[in-house]
Short mmCIF file of C-alpha atoms and ligand atoms in Angstrom, two decimals:
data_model
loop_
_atom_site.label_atom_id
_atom_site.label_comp_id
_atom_site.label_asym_id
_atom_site.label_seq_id
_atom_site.Cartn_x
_atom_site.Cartn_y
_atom_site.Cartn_z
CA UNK U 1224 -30.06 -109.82 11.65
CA UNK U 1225 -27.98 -110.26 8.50
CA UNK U 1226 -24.47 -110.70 7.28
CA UNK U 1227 -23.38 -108.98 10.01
CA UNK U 1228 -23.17 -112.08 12.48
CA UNK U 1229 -20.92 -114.84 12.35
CA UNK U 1230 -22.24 -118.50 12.40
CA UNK U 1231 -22.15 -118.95 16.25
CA UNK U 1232 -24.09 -116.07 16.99
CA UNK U 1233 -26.54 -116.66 13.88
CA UNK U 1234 -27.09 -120.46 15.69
CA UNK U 1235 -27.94 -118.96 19.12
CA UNK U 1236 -29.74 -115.71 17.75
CA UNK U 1237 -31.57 -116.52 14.80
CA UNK U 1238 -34.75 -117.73 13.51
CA UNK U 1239 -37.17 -116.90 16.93
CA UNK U 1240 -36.54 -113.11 17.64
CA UNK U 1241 -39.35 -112.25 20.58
CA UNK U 1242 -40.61 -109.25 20.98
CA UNK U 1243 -41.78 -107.86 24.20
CA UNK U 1244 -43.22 -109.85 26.45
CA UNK U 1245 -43.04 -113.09 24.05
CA UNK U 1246 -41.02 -115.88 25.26
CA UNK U 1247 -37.70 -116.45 25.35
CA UNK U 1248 -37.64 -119.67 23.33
CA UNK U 1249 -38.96 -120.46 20.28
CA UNK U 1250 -42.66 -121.90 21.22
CA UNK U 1251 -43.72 -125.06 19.50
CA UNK U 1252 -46.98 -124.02 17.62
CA UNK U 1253 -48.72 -127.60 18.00
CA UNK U 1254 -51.48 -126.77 16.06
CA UNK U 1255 -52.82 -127.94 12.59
CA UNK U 1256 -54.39 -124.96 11.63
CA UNK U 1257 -54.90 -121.08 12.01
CA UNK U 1258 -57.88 -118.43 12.34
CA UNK U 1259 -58.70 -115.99 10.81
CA UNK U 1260 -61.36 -113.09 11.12
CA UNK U 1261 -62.88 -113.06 6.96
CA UNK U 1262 -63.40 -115.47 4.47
CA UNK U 1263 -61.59 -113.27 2.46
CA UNK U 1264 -58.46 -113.16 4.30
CA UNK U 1265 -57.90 -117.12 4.24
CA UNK U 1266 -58.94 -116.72 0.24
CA UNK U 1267 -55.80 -114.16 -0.28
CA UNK U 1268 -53.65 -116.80 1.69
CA UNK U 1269 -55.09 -119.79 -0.72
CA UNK U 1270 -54.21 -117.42 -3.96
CA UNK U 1271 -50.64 -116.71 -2.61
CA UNK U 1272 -51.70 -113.28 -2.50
CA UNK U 1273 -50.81 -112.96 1.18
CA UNK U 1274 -47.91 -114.45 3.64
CA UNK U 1275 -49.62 -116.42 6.20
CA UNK U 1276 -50.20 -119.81 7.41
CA UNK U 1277 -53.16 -121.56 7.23
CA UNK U 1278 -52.77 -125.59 7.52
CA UNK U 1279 -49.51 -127.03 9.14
CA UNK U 1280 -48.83 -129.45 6.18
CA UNK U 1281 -48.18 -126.21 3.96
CA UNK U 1282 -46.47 -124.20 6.62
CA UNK U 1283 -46.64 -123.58 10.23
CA UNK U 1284 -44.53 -121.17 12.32
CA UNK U 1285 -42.27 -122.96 14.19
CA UNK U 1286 -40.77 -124.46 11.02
CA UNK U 1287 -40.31 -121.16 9.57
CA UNK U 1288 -38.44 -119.98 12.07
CA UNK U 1289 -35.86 -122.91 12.11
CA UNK U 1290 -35.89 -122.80 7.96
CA UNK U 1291 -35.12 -119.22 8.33
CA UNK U 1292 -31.86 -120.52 10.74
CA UNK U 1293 -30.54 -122.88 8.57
CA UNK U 1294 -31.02 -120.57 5.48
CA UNK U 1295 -28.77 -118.02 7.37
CA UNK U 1296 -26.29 -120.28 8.09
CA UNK U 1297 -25.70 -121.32 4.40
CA UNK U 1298 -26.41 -117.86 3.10
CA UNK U 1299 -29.38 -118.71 1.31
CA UNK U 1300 -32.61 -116.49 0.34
CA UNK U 1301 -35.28 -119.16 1.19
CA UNK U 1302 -35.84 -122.43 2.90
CA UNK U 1303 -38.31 -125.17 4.13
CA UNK U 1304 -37.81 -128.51 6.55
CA UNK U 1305 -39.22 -131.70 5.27
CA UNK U 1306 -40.28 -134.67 7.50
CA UNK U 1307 -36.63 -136.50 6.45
CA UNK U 1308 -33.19 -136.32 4.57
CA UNK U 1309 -35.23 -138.39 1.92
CA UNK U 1310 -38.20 -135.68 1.33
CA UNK U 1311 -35.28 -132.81 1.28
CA UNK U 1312 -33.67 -134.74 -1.77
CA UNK U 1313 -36.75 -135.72 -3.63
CA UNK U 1314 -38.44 -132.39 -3.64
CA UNK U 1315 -35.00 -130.54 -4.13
CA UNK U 1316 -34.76 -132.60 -7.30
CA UNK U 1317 -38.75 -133.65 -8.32
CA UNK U 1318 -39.19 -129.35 -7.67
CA UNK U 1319 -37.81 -129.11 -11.64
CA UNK U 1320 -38.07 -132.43 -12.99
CA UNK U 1321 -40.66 -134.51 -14.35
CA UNK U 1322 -41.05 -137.58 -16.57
CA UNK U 1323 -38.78 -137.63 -19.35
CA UNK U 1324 -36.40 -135.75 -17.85
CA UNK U 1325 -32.62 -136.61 -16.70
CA UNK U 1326 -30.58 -136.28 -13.87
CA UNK U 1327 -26.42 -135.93 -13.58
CA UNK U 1328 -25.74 -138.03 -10.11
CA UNK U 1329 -22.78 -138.47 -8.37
CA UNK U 1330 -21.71 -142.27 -8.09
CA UNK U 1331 -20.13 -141.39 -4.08
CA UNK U 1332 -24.00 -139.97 -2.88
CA UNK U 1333 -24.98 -141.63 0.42
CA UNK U 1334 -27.21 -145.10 -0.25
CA UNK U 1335 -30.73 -143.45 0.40
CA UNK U 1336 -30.31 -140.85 -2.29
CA UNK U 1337 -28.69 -143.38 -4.98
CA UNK U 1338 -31.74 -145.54 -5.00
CA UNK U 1339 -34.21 -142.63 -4.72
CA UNK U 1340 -32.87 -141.02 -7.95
CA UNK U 1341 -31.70 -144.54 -9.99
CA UNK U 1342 -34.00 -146.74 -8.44
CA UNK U 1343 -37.35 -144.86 -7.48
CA UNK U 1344 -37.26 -141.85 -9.79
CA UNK U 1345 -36.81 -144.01 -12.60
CA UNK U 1346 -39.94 -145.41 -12.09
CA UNK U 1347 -41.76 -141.86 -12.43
CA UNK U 1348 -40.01 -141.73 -15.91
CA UNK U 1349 -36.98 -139.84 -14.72
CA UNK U 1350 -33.18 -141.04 -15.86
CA UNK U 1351 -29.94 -141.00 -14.26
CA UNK U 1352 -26.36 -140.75 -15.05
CA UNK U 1353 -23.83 -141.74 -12.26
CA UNK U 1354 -20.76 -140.47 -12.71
CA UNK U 1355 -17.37 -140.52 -11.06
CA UNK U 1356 -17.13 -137.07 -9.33
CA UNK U 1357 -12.93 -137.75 -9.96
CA UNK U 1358 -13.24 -137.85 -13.46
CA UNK U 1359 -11.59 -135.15 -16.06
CA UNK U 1360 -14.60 -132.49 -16.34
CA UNK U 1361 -15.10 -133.28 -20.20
CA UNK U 1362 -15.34 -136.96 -19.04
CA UNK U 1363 -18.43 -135.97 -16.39
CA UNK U 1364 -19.70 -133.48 -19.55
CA UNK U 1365 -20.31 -136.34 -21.77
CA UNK U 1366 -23.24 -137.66 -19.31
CA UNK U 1367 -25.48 -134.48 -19.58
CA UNK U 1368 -28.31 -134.53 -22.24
CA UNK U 1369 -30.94 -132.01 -23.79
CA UNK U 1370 -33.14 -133.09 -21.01
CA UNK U 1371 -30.91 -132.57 -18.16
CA UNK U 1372 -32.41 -130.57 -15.46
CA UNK U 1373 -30.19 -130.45 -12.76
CA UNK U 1374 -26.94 -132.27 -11.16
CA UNK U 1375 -26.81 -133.81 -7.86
CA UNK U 1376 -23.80 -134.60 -5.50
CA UNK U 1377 -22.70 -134.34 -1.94
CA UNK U 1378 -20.15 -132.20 -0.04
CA UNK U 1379 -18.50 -135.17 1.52
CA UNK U 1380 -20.14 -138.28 0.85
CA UNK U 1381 -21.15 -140.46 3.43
CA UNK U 1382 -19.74 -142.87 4.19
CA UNK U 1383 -16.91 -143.15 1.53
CA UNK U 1384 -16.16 -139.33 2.72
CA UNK U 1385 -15.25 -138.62 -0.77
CA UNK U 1386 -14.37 -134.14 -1.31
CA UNK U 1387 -16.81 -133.10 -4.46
CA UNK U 1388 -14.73 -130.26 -6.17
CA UNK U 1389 -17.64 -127.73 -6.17
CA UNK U 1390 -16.56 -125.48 -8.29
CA UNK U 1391 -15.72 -128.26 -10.93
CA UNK U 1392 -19.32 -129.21 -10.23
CA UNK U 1393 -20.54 -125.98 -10.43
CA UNK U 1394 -19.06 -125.30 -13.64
CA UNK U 1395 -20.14 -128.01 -14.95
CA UNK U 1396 -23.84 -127.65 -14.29
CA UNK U 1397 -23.58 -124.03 -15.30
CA UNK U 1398 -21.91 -124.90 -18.81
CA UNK U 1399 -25.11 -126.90 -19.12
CA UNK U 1400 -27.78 -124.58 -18.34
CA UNK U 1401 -29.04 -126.47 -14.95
CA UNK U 1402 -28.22 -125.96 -11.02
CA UNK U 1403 -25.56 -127.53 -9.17
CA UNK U 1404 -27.47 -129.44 -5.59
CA UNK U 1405 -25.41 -129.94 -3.00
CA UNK U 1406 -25.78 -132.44 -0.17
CA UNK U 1407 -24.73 -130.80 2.75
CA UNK U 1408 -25.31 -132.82 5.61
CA UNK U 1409 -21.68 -134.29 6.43
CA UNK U 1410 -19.82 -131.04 6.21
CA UNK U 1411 -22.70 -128.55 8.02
CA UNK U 1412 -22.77 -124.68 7.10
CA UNK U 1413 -19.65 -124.88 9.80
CA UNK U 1414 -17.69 -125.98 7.78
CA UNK U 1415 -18.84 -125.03 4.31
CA UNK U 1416 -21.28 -123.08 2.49
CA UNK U 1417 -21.64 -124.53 -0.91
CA UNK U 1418 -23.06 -121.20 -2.40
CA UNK U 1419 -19.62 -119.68 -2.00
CA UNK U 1420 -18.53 -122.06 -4.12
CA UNK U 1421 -21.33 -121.98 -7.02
CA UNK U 1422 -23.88 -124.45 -5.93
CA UNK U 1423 -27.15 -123.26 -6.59
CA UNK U 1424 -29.58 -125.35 -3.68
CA UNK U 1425 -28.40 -127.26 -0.67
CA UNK U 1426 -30.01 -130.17 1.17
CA UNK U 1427 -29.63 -131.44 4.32
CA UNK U 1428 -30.51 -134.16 6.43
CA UNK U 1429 -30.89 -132.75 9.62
CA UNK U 1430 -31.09 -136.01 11.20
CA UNK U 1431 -27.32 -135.48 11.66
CA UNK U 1432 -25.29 -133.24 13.01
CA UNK U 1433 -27.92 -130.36 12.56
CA UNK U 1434 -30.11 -132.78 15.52
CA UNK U 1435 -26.81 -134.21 16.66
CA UNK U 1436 -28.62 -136.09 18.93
CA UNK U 1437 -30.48 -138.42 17.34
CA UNK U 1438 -33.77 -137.46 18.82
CA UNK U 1439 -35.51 -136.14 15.26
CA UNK U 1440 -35.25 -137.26 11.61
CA UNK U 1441 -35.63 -134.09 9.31
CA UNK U 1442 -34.52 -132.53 6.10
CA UNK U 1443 -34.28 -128.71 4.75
CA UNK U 1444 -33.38 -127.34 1.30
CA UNK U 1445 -31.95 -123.98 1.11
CA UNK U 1446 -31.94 -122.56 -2.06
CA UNK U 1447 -29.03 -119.47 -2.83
CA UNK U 1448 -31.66 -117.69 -5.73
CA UNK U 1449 -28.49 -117.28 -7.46
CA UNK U 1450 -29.20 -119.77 -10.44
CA UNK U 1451 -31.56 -117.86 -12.98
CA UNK U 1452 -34.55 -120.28 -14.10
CA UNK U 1453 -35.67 -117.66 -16.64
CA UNK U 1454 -32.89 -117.92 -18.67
CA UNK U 1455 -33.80 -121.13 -19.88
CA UNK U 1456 -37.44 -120.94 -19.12
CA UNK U 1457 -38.23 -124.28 -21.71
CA UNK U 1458 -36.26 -126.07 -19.69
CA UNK U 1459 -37.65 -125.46 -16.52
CA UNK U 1460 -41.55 -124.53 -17.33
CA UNK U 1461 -42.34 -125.70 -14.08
CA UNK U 1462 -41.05 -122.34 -12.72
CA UNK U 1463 -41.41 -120.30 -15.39
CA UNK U 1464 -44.93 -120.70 -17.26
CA UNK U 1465 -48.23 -120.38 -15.26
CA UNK U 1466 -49.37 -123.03 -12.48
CA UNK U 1467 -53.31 -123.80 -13.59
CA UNK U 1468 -53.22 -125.06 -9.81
CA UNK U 1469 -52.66 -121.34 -9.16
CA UNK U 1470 -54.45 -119.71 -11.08
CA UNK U 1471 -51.75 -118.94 -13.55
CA UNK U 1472 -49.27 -117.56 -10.89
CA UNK U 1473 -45.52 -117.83 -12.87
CA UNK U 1474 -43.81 -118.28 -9.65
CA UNK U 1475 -39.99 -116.29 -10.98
CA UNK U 1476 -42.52 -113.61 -11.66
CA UNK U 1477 -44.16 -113.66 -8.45
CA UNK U 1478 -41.75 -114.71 -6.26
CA UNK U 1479 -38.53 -113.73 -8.14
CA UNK U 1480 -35.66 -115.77 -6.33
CA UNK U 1481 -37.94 -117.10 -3.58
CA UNK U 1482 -39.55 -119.00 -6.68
CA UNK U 1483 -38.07 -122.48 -5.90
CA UNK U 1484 -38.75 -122.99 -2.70
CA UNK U 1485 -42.54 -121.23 -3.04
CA UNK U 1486 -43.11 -124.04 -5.80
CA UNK U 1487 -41.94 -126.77 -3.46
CA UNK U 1488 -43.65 -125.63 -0.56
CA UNK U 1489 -47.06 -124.98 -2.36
CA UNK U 1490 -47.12 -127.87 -5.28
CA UNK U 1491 -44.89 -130.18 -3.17
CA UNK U 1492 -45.81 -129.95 0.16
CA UNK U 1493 -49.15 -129.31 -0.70
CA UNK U 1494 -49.25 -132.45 -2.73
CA UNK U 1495 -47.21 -134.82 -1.07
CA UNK U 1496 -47.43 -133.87 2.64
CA UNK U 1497 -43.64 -134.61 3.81
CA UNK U 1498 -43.92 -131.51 6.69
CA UNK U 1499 -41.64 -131.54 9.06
CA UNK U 1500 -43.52 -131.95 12.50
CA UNK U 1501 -43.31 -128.55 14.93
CA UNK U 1502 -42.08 -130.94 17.66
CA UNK U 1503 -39.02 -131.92 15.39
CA UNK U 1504 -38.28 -128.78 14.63
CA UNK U 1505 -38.23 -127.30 17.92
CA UNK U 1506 -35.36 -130.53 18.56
CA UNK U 1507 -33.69 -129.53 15.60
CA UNK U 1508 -33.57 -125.76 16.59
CA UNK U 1509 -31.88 -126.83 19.98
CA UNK U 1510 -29.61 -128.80 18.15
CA UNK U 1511 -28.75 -125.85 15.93
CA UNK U 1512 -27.94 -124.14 19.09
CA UNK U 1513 -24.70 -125.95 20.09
CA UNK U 1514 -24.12 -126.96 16.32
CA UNK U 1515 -20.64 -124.91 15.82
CA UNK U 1516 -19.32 -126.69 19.36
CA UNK U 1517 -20.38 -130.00 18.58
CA UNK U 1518 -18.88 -129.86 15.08
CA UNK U 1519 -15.45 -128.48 16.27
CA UNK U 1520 -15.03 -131.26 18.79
CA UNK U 1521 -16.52 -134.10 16.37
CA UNK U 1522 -13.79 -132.90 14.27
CA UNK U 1523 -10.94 -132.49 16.63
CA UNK U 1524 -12.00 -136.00 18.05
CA UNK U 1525 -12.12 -137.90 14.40
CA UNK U 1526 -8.56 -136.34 13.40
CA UNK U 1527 -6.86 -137.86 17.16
CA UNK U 1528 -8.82 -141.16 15.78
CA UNK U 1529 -7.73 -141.34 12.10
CA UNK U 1530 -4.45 -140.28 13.69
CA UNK U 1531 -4.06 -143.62 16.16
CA UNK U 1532 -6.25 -146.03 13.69
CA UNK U 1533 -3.82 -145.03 10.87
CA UNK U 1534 -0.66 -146.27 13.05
CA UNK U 1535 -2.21 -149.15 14.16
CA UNK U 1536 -0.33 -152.30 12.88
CA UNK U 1537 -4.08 -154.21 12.78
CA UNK U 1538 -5.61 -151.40 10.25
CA UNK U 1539 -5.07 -151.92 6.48
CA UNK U 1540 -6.70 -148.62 5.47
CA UNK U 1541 -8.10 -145.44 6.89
CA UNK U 1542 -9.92 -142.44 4.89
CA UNK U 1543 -10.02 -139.24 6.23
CA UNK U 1544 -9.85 -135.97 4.42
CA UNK U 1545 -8.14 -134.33 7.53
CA UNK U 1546 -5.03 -137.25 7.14
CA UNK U 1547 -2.68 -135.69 5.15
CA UNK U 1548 -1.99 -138.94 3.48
CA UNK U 1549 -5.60 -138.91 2.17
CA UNK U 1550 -6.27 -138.32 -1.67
CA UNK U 1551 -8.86 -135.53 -0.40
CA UNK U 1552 -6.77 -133.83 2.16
CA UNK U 1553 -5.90 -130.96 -0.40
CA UNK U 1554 -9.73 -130.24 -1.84
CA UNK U 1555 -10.97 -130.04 2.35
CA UNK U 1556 -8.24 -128.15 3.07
CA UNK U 1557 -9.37 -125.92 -0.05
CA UNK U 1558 -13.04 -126.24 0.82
CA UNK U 1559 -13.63 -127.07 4.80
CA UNK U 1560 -10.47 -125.13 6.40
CA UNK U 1561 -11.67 -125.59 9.86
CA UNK U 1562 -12.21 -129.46 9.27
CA UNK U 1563 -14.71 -131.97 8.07
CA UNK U 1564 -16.72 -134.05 9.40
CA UNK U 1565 -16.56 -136.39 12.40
CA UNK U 1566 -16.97 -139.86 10.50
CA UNK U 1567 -13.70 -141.96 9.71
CA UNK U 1568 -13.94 -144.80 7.12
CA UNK U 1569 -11.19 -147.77 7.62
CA UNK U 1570 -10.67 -151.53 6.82
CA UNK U 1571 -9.05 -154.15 8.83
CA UNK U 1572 -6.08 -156.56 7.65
CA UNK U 1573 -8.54 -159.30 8.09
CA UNK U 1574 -10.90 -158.02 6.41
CA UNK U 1575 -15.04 -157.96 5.98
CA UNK U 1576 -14.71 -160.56 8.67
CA UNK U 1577 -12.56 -159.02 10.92
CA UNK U 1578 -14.58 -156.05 11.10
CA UNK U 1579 -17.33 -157.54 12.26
CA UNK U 1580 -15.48 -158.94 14.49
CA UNK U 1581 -14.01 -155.75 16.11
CA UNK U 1582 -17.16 -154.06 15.81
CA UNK U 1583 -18.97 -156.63 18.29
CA UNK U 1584 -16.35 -156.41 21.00
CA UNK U 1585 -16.82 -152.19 21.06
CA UNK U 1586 -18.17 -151.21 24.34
CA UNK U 1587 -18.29 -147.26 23.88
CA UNK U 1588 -18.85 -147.34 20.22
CA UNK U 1589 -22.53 -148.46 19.98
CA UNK U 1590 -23.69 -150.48 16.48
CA UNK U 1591 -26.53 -148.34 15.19
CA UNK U 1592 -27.91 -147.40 12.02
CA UNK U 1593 -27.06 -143.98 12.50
CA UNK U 1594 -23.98 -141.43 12.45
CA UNK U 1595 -23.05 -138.09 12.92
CA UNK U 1596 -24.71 -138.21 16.32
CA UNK U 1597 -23.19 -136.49 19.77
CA UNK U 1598 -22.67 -140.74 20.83
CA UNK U 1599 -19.54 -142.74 18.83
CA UNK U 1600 -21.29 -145.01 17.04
CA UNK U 1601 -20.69 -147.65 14.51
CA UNK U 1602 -21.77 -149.52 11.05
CA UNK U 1603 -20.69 -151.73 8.55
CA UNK U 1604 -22.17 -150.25 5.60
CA UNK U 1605 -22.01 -153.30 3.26
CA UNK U 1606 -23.90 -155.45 5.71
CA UNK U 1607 -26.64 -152.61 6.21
CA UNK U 1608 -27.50 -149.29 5.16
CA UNK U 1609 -25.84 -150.13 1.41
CA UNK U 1610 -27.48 -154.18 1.47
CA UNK U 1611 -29.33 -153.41 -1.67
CA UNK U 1612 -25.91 -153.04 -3.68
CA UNK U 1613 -23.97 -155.45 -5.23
CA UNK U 1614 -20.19 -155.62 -4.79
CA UNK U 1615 -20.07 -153.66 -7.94
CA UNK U 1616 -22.00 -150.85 -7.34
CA UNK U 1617 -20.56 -150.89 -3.68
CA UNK U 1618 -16.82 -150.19 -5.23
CA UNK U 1619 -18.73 -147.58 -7.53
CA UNK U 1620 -20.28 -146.00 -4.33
CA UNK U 1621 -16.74 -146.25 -2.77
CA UNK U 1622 -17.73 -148.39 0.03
CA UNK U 1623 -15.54 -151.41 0.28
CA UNK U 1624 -16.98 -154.51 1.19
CA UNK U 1625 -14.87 -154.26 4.53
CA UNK U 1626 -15.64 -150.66 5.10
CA UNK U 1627 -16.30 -149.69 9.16
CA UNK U 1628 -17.97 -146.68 9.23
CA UNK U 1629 -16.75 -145.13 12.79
CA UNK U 1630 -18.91 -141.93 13.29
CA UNK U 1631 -16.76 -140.11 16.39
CA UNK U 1632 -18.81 -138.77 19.02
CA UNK U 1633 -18.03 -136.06 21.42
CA UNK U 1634 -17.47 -137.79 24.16
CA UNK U 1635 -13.53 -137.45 25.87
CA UNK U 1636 -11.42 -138.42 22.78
CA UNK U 1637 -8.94 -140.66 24.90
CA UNK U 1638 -12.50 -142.84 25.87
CA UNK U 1639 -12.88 -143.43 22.08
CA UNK U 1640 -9.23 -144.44 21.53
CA UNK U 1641 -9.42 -146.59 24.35
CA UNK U 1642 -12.22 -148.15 23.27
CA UNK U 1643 -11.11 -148.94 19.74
CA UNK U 1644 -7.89 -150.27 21.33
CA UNK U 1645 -9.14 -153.02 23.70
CA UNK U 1646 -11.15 -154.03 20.78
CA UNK U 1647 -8.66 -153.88 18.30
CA UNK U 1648 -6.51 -156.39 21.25
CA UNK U 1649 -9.00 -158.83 20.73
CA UNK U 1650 -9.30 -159.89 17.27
C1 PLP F 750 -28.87 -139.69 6.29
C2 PLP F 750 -28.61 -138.99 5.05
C3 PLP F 750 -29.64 -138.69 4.15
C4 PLP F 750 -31.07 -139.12 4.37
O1 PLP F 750 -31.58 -138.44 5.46
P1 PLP F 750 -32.77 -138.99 6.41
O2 PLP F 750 -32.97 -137.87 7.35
O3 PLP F 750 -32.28 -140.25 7.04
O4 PLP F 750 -33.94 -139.23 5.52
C5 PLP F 750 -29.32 -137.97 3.01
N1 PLP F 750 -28.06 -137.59 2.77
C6 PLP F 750 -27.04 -137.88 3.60
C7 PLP F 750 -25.67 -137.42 3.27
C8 PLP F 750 -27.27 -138.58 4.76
O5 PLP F 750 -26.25 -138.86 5.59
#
């Protein structure tokens, strides 16, 4: 089942395909390991010399099948799930670089991800330029480096739903002999595949929309096998000289442009153990299901929102690419034609404390630490997810200090508006 199905049918018919007599729905295979009849069998699976699965934190079927979903959906050639959003961006990036190496970061990536690759990779002896995604492209060149080894940004950046210019990106990365990575979680193959626009490898935190339902945290990186590691194979020896953990496989030999992902899954996983668990995936793979409805109301919702917030005499501010008064609206209309995302930024006229203010006398709208979820929920990002920033590297990030994050649900939009409105009466 190829090209030849369009996104809603890939969702429904994808991944699991029984044959007869199997069941109808994907089975959870809760099991940490698998027999086999020789010795020599499970040794050809150990040597790579054989597709197979042999120990759930390496592989295990029920994964597969949902990996093999998702890399459909963003027209990839391979895929894995990882236990979190986290994992996904730390193996997408740790897959080809090591100490002394450098990274090209956008300054708008969601909290998690900035101190993972500033904070936490720096620690394994790997640096990181932040730069403005905005900025003129020989302003963003100037950060790259000999050692750079890839560059790292996200589709629409949560929460200060910032529009990356892809094929800016792209070109950029490409005019310096690394791969463009693409966080992909706030737009969802619905609304864009990166590849089509030069990214190389896309991440995902499932978590989000992909779940929608906040039952599982997961991750998956697809990679597009379109970036070509043996050009520069000094710069990325990791992929293109022998493994001695191996036995001197050269995975682009062996694997050609399944390469990336068979390093991450068998160094990686193998290594670091951040497996997605069957049970999860099976969620996720539901979610996946209804992922095209969900995302078409989250988005029709979040425009009626932006829409009522931004004619609200109480709101200072409101960001949303789908506003056509937003500096984005152009690039999303360019890059996510059938809408965005669900999540609305805005800031009150009285401010850091007014929002908290507002945000306590929601009823609908629940305060969680979470977003992108089938629920309406809401955050202050300054108070929580981004506490570990100053005020400086909050502007930087784009998140005001009076930032509400409102992530729309999919509940009946006039609920939601009605909900904002009595609390918006209060304060
Ligand atoms: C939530 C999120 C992550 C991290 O994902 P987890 O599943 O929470 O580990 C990464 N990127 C983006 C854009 C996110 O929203």
């Amino acid at each position: 089942m190829s090209k030849q199905y369009e996104k809603e049918t890939i969702c429904i018919q994808s991944g699991w395909k029984p044959k007869n007599g199997e069941p109808r729905v994907l089975p959870i295979y809760q099991s940490t390991t698998f027999k086999y009849e020789t010795s020599e069998q499970m040794g050809r699976l150990f040597d790579l010399e054989e597709d197979g699965f042999f120990y759930t934190r390496l592989q295990n079927p029920t994964n597969e099948y949902v990996a093999a979903k998702i890399c459909e959906l963003e027209g990839g050639v391979a895929a894995m799930l990882t236990s979190s959003g986290q994992a996904a961006t730390y193996y997408a990036v740790f897959n080809i670089c090591e100490a002394g190496d450098h990274i090209v970061l956008s300054s708008t990536v969601y909290g998690g991800t900035f101190n993972l690759l500033t904070c936490t990779m720096k620690k394994m002896g790997i640096e990181c330029t932040v730069v403005d995604p905005d900025a003129p492209e020989e302003e963003i060149s100037k950060a790259f480096r000999e050692n750079t080894k890839c560059v790292f940004a996200e589709t629409i950046a949560n929460p200060a739903l910032v529009v990356l210019d892809i094929e800016k990106f792209a070109r950029l990365a490409h005019d310096h002999q690394v791969p463009l990575i693409v966080d992909n979680t706030f737009a969802t193959p619905i609304n864009c595949n990166p590849f089509e626009w030069g990214a190389d490898i896309v991440t995902h935190s499932t978590t989000k929309y992909m779940d929608g339902h906040a039952m599982s945290v997961g991750g998956c990186i697809v990679d597009s096998g379109n970036f070509d590691w043996t050009k520069y194979p000094e710069k990325f020896p990791g992929l293109c000289t022998p493994d001695e953990s191996y036995h001197g496989i050269t995975y682009t030999e062996k694997f050609g442009k399944a390469a990336y992902i068979t390093k991450a899954t068998s160094q990686l996983m193998r290594d670091l153990g951040s497996i997605q668990s069957p049970q999860n995936a099976f969620l996720l793979n539901v979610g996946l299901e209804t992922l095209p409805l969900r995302v078409e109301r989250h988005c029709y919702n979040a425009q009626k929102v932006a829409e009522y917030l931004e004619a609200h005499e109480k709101v200072a501010w409101v960001n949303y690419p789908g506003l056509k008064s937003n500096k984005y609206y152009e690039l999303a209309q360019k890059y996510m034609p059938k809408g965005t995302c669900g999540v609305i930024s805005f800031g009150l006229k009285g401010g850091r404390a007014a929002a908290s203010e507002m945000m306590d006398k929601l009823k609908l709208a629940a305060i969680v630490t979470h977003v992108a979820d089938a629920r309406t929920c809401v955050l202050h990002p300054a108070s929580h997810t981004h506490r570990q920033m100053n005020d400086e590297q909050l502007v930087e990030a784009g998140v005001a200090p009076d930032l509400i994050r409102f992530s729309v649900g999919i509940e009946n939009v006039k609920d939601i508006i009605a909900d904002l409105d009595q609390a918006l009466s209060q304060i």
